[in-house]
PDB file of C-alpha atoms in Angstrom:
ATOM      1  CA  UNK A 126       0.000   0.000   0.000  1.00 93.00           C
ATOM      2  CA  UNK A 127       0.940   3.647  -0.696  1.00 96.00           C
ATOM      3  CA  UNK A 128       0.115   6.439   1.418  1.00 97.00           C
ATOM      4  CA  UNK A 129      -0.342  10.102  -1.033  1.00 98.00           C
ATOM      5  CA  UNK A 130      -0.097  12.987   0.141  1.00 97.00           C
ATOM      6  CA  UNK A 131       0.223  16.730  -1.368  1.00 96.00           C
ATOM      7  CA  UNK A 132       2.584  19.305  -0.082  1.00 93.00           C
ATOM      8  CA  UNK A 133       4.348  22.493  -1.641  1.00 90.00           C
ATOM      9  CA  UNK A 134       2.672  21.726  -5.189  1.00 93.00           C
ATOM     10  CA  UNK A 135       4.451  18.214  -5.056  1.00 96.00           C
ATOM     11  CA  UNK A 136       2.412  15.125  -4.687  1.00 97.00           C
ATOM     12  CA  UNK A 137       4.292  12.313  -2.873  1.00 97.00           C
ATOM     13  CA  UNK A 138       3.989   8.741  -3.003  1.00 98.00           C
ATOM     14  CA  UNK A 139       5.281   6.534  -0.406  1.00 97.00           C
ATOM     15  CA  UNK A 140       5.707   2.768  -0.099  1.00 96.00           C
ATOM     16  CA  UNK A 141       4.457   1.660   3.731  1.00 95.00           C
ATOM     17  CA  UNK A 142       6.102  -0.998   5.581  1.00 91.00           C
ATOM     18  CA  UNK A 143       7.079  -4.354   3.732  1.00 91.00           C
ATOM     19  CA  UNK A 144       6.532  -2.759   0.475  1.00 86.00           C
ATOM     20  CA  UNK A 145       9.124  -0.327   0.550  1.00 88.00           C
ATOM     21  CA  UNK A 146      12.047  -3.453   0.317  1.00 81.00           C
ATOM     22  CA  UNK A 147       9.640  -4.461  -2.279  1.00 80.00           C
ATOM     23  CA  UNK A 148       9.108  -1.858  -4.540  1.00 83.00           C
ATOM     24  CA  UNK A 149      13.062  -0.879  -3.416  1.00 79.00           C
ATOM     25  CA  UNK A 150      11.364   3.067  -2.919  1.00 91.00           C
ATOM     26  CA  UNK A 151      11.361   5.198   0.188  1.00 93.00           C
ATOM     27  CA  UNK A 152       9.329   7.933  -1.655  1.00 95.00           C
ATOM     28  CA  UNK A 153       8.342   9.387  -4.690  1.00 96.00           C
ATOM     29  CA  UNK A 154       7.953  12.762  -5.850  1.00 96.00           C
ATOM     30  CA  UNK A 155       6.142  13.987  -8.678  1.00 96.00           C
ATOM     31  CA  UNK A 156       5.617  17.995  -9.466  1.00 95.00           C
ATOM     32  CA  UNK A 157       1.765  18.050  -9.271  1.00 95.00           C
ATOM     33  CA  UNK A 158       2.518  20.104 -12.787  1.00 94.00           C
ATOM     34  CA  UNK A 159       3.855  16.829 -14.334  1.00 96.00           C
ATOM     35  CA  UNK A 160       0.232  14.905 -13.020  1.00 96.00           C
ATOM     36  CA  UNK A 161      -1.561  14.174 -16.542  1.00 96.00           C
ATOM     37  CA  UNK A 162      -4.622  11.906 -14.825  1.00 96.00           C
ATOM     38  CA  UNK A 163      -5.293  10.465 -12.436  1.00 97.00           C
ATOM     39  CA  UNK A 164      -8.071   7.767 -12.100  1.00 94.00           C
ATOM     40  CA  UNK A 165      -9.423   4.802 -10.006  1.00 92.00           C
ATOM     41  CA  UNK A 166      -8.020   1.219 -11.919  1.00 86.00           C
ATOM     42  CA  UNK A 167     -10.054  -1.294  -9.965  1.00 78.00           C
ATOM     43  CA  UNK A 168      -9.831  -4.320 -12.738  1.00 77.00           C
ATOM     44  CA  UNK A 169      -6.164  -3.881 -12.857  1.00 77.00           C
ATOM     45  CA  UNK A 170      -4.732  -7.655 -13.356  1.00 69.00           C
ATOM     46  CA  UNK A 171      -1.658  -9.379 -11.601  1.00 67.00           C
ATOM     47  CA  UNK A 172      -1.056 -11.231 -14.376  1.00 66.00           C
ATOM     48  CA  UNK A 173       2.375 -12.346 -15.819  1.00 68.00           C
ATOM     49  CA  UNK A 174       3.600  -9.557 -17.899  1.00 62.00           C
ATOM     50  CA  UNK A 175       4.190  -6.039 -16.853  1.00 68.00           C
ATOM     51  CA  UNK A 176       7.450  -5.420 -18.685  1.00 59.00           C
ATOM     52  CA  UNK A 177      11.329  -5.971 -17.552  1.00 58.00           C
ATOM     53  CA  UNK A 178      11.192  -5.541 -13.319  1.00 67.00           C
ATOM     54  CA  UNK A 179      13.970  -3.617 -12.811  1.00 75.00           C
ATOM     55  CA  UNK A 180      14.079  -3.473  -9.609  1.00 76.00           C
ATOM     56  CA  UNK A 181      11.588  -4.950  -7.823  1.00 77.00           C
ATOM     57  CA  UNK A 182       9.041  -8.030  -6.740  1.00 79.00           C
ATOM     58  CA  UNK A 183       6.213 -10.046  -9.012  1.00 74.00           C
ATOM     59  CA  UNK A 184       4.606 -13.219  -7.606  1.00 77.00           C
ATOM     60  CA  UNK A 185       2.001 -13.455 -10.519  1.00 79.00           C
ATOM     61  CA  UNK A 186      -1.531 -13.242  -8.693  1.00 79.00           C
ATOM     62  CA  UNK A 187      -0.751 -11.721  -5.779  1.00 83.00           C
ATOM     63  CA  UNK A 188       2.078  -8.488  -5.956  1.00 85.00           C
ATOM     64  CA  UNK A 189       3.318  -6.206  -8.846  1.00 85.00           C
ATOM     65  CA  UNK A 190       6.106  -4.439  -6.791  1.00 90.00           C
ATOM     66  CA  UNK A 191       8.816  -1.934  -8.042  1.00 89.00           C
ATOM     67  CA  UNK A 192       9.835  -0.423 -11.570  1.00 90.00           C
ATOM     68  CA  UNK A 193       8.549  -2.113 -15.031  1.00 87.00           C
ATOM     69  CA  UNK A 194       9.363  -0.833 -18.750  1.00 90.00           C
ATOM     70  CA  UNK A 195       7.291  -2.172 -21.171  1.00 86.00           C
ATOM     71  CA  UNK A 196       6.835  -0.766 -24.997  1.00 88.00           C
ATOM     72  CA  UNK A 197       9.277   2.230 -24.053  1.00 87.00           C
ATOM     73  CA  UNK A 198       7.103   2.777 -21.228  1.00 90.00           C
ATOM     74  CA  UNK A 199       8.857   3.121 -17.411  1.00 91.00           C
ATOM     75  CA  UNK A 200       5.673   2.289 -14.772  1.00 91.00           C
ATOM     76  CA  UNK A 201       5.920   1.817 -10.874  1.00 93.00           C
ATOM     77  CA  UNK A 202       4.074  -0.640  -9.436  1.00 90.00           C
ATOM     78  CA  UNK A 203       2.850  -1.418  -5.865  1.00 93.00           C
ATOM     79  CA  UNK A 204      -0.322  -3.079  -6.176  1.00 91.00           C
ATOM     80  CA  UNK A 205      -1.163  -6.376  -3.421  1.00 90.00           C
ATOM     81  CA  UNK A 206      -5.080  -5.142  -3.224  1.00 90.00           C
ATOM     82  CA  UNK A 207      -6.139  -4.251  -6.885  1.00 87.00           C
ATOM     83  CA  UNK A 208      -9.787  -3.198  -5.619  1.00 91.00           C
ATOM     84  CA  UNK A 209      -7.832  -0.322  -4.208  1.00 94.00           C
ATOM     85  CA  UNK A 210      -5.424   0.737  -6.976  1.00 94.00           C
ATOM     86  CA  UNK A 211      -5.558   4.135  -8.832  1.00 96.00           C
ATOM     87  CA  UNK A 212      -3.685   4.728 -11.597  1.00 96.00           C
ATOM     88  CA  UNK A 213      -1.678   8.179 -11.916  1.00 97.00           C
ATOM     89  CA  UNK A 214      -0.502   9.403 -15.638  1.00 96.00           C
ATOM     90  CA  UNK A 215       2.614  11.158 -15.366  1.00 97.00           C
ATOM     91  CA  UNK A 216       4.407  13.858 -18.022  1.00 94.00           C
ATOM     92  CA  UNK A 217       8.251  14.958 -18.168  1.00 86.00           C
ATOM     93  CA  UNK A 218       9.036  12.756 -14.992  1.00 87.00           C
ATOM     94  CA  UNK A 219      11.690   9.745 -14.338  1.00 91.00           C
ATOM     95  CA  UNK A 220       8.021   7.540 -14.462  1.00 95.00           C
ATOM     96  CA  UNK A 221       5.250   7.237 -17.330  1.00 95.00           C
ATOM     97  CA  UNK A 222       2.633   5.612 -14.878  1.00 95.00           C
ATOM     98  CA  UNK A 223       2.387   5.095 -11.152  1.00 96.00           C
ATOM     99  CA  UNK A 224       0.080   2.241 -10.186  1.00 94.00           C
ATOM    100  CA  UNK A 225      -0.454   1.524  -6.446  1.00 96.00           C
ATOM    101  CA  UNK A 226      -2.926   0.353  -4.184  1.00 95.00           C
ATOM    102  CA  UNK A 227      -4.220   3.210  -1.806  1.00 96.00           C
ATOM    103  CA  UNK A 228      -6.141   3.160   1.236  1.00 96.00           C
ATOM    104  CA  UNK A 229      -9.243   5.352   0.155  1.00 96.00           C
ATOM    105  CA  UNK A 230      -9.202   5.148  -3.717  1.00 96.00           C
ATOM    106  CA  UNK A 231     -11.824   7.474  -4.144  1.00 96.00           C
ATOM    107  CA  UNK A 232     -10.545   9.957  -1.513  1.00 97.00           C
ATOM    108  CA  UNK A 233      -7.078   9.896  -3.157  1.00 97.00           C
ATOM    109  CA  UNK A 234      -8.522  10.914  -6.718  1.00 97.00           C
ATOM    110  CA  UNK A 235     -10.302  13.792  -5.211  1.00 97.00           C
ATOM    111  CA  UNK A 236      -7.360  14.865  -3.270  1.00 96.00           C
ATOM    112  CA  UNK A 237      -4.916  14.733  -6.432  1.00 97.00           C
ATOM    113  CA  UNK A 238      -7.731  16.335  -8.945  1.00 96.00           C
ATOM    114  CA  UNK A 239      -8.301  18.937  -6.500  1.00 94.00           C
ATOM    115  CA  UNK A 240      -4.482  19.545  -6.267  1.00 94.00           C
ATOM    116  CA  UNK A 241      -3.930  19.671  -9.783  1.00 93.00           C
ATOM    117  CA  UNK A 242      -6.787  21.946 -10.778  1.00 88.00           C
ATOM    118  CA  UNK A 243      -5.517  24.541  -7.827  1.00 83.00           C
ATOM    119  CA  UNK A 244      -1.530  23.821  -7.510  1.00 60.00           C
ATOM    120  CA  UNK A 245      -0.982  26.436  -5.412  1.00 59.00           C
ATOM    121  CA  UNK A 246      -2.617  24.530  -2.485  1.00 49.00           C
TER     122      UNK A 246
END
């Protein structure tokens, strides 16, 4: 799980507990400039493929954990609970995609609309 939270027109992301060896991330910050969309993603799959893990943790089924590049694409994952995953499209960052499981989906999508639409926040 990933707790969000928006500060100084920079929304962070960060890993909690086991997930942070996991994913191999402490944190990550994105300039709430560089937010494209952001949207709940409850049918996301744990399937096999999500592109070449590097770093990170996939047990097919159950955890998509860490960086994955896939068709020139660079995508974080942290997703154990995909009921609970949002999906955040990112511009002119280190990522393309961030795709984690939150504690409040809907709550988180308001929180990073609402910061994007008045940055200054």
């Amino acid at each position: 799980m990933v707790k969000v939270s928006v500060s100084g027109g920079i929304a962070v992301f960060e890993p909690l507990g086991m997930h942070k060896l996991w994913t191999l991330r402490r944190r990550i910050e994105v300039p709430l400039a560089s937010i494209r969309a952001v949207r709940k993603y409850p049918n996301v799959t744990l399937g096999w493929w999500k592109g070449w893990r590097v770093p990170g943790t996939h047990v097919p089924g159950l955890i998509v954990a860490g960086t994955f590049y896939r068709d020139g694409q660079r995508t974080f994952w942290d997703v154990t609970r995909r009921k609970l995953t949002i999906v955040v499209e990112l511009s002119d960052g280190f990522y393309d995609q961030l795709i984690v499981d939150v504690a409040d989906p809907r709550a988180t999508v308001e929180m990073l609309q609402s910061a994007i639409r008045s940055p200054a926040a």
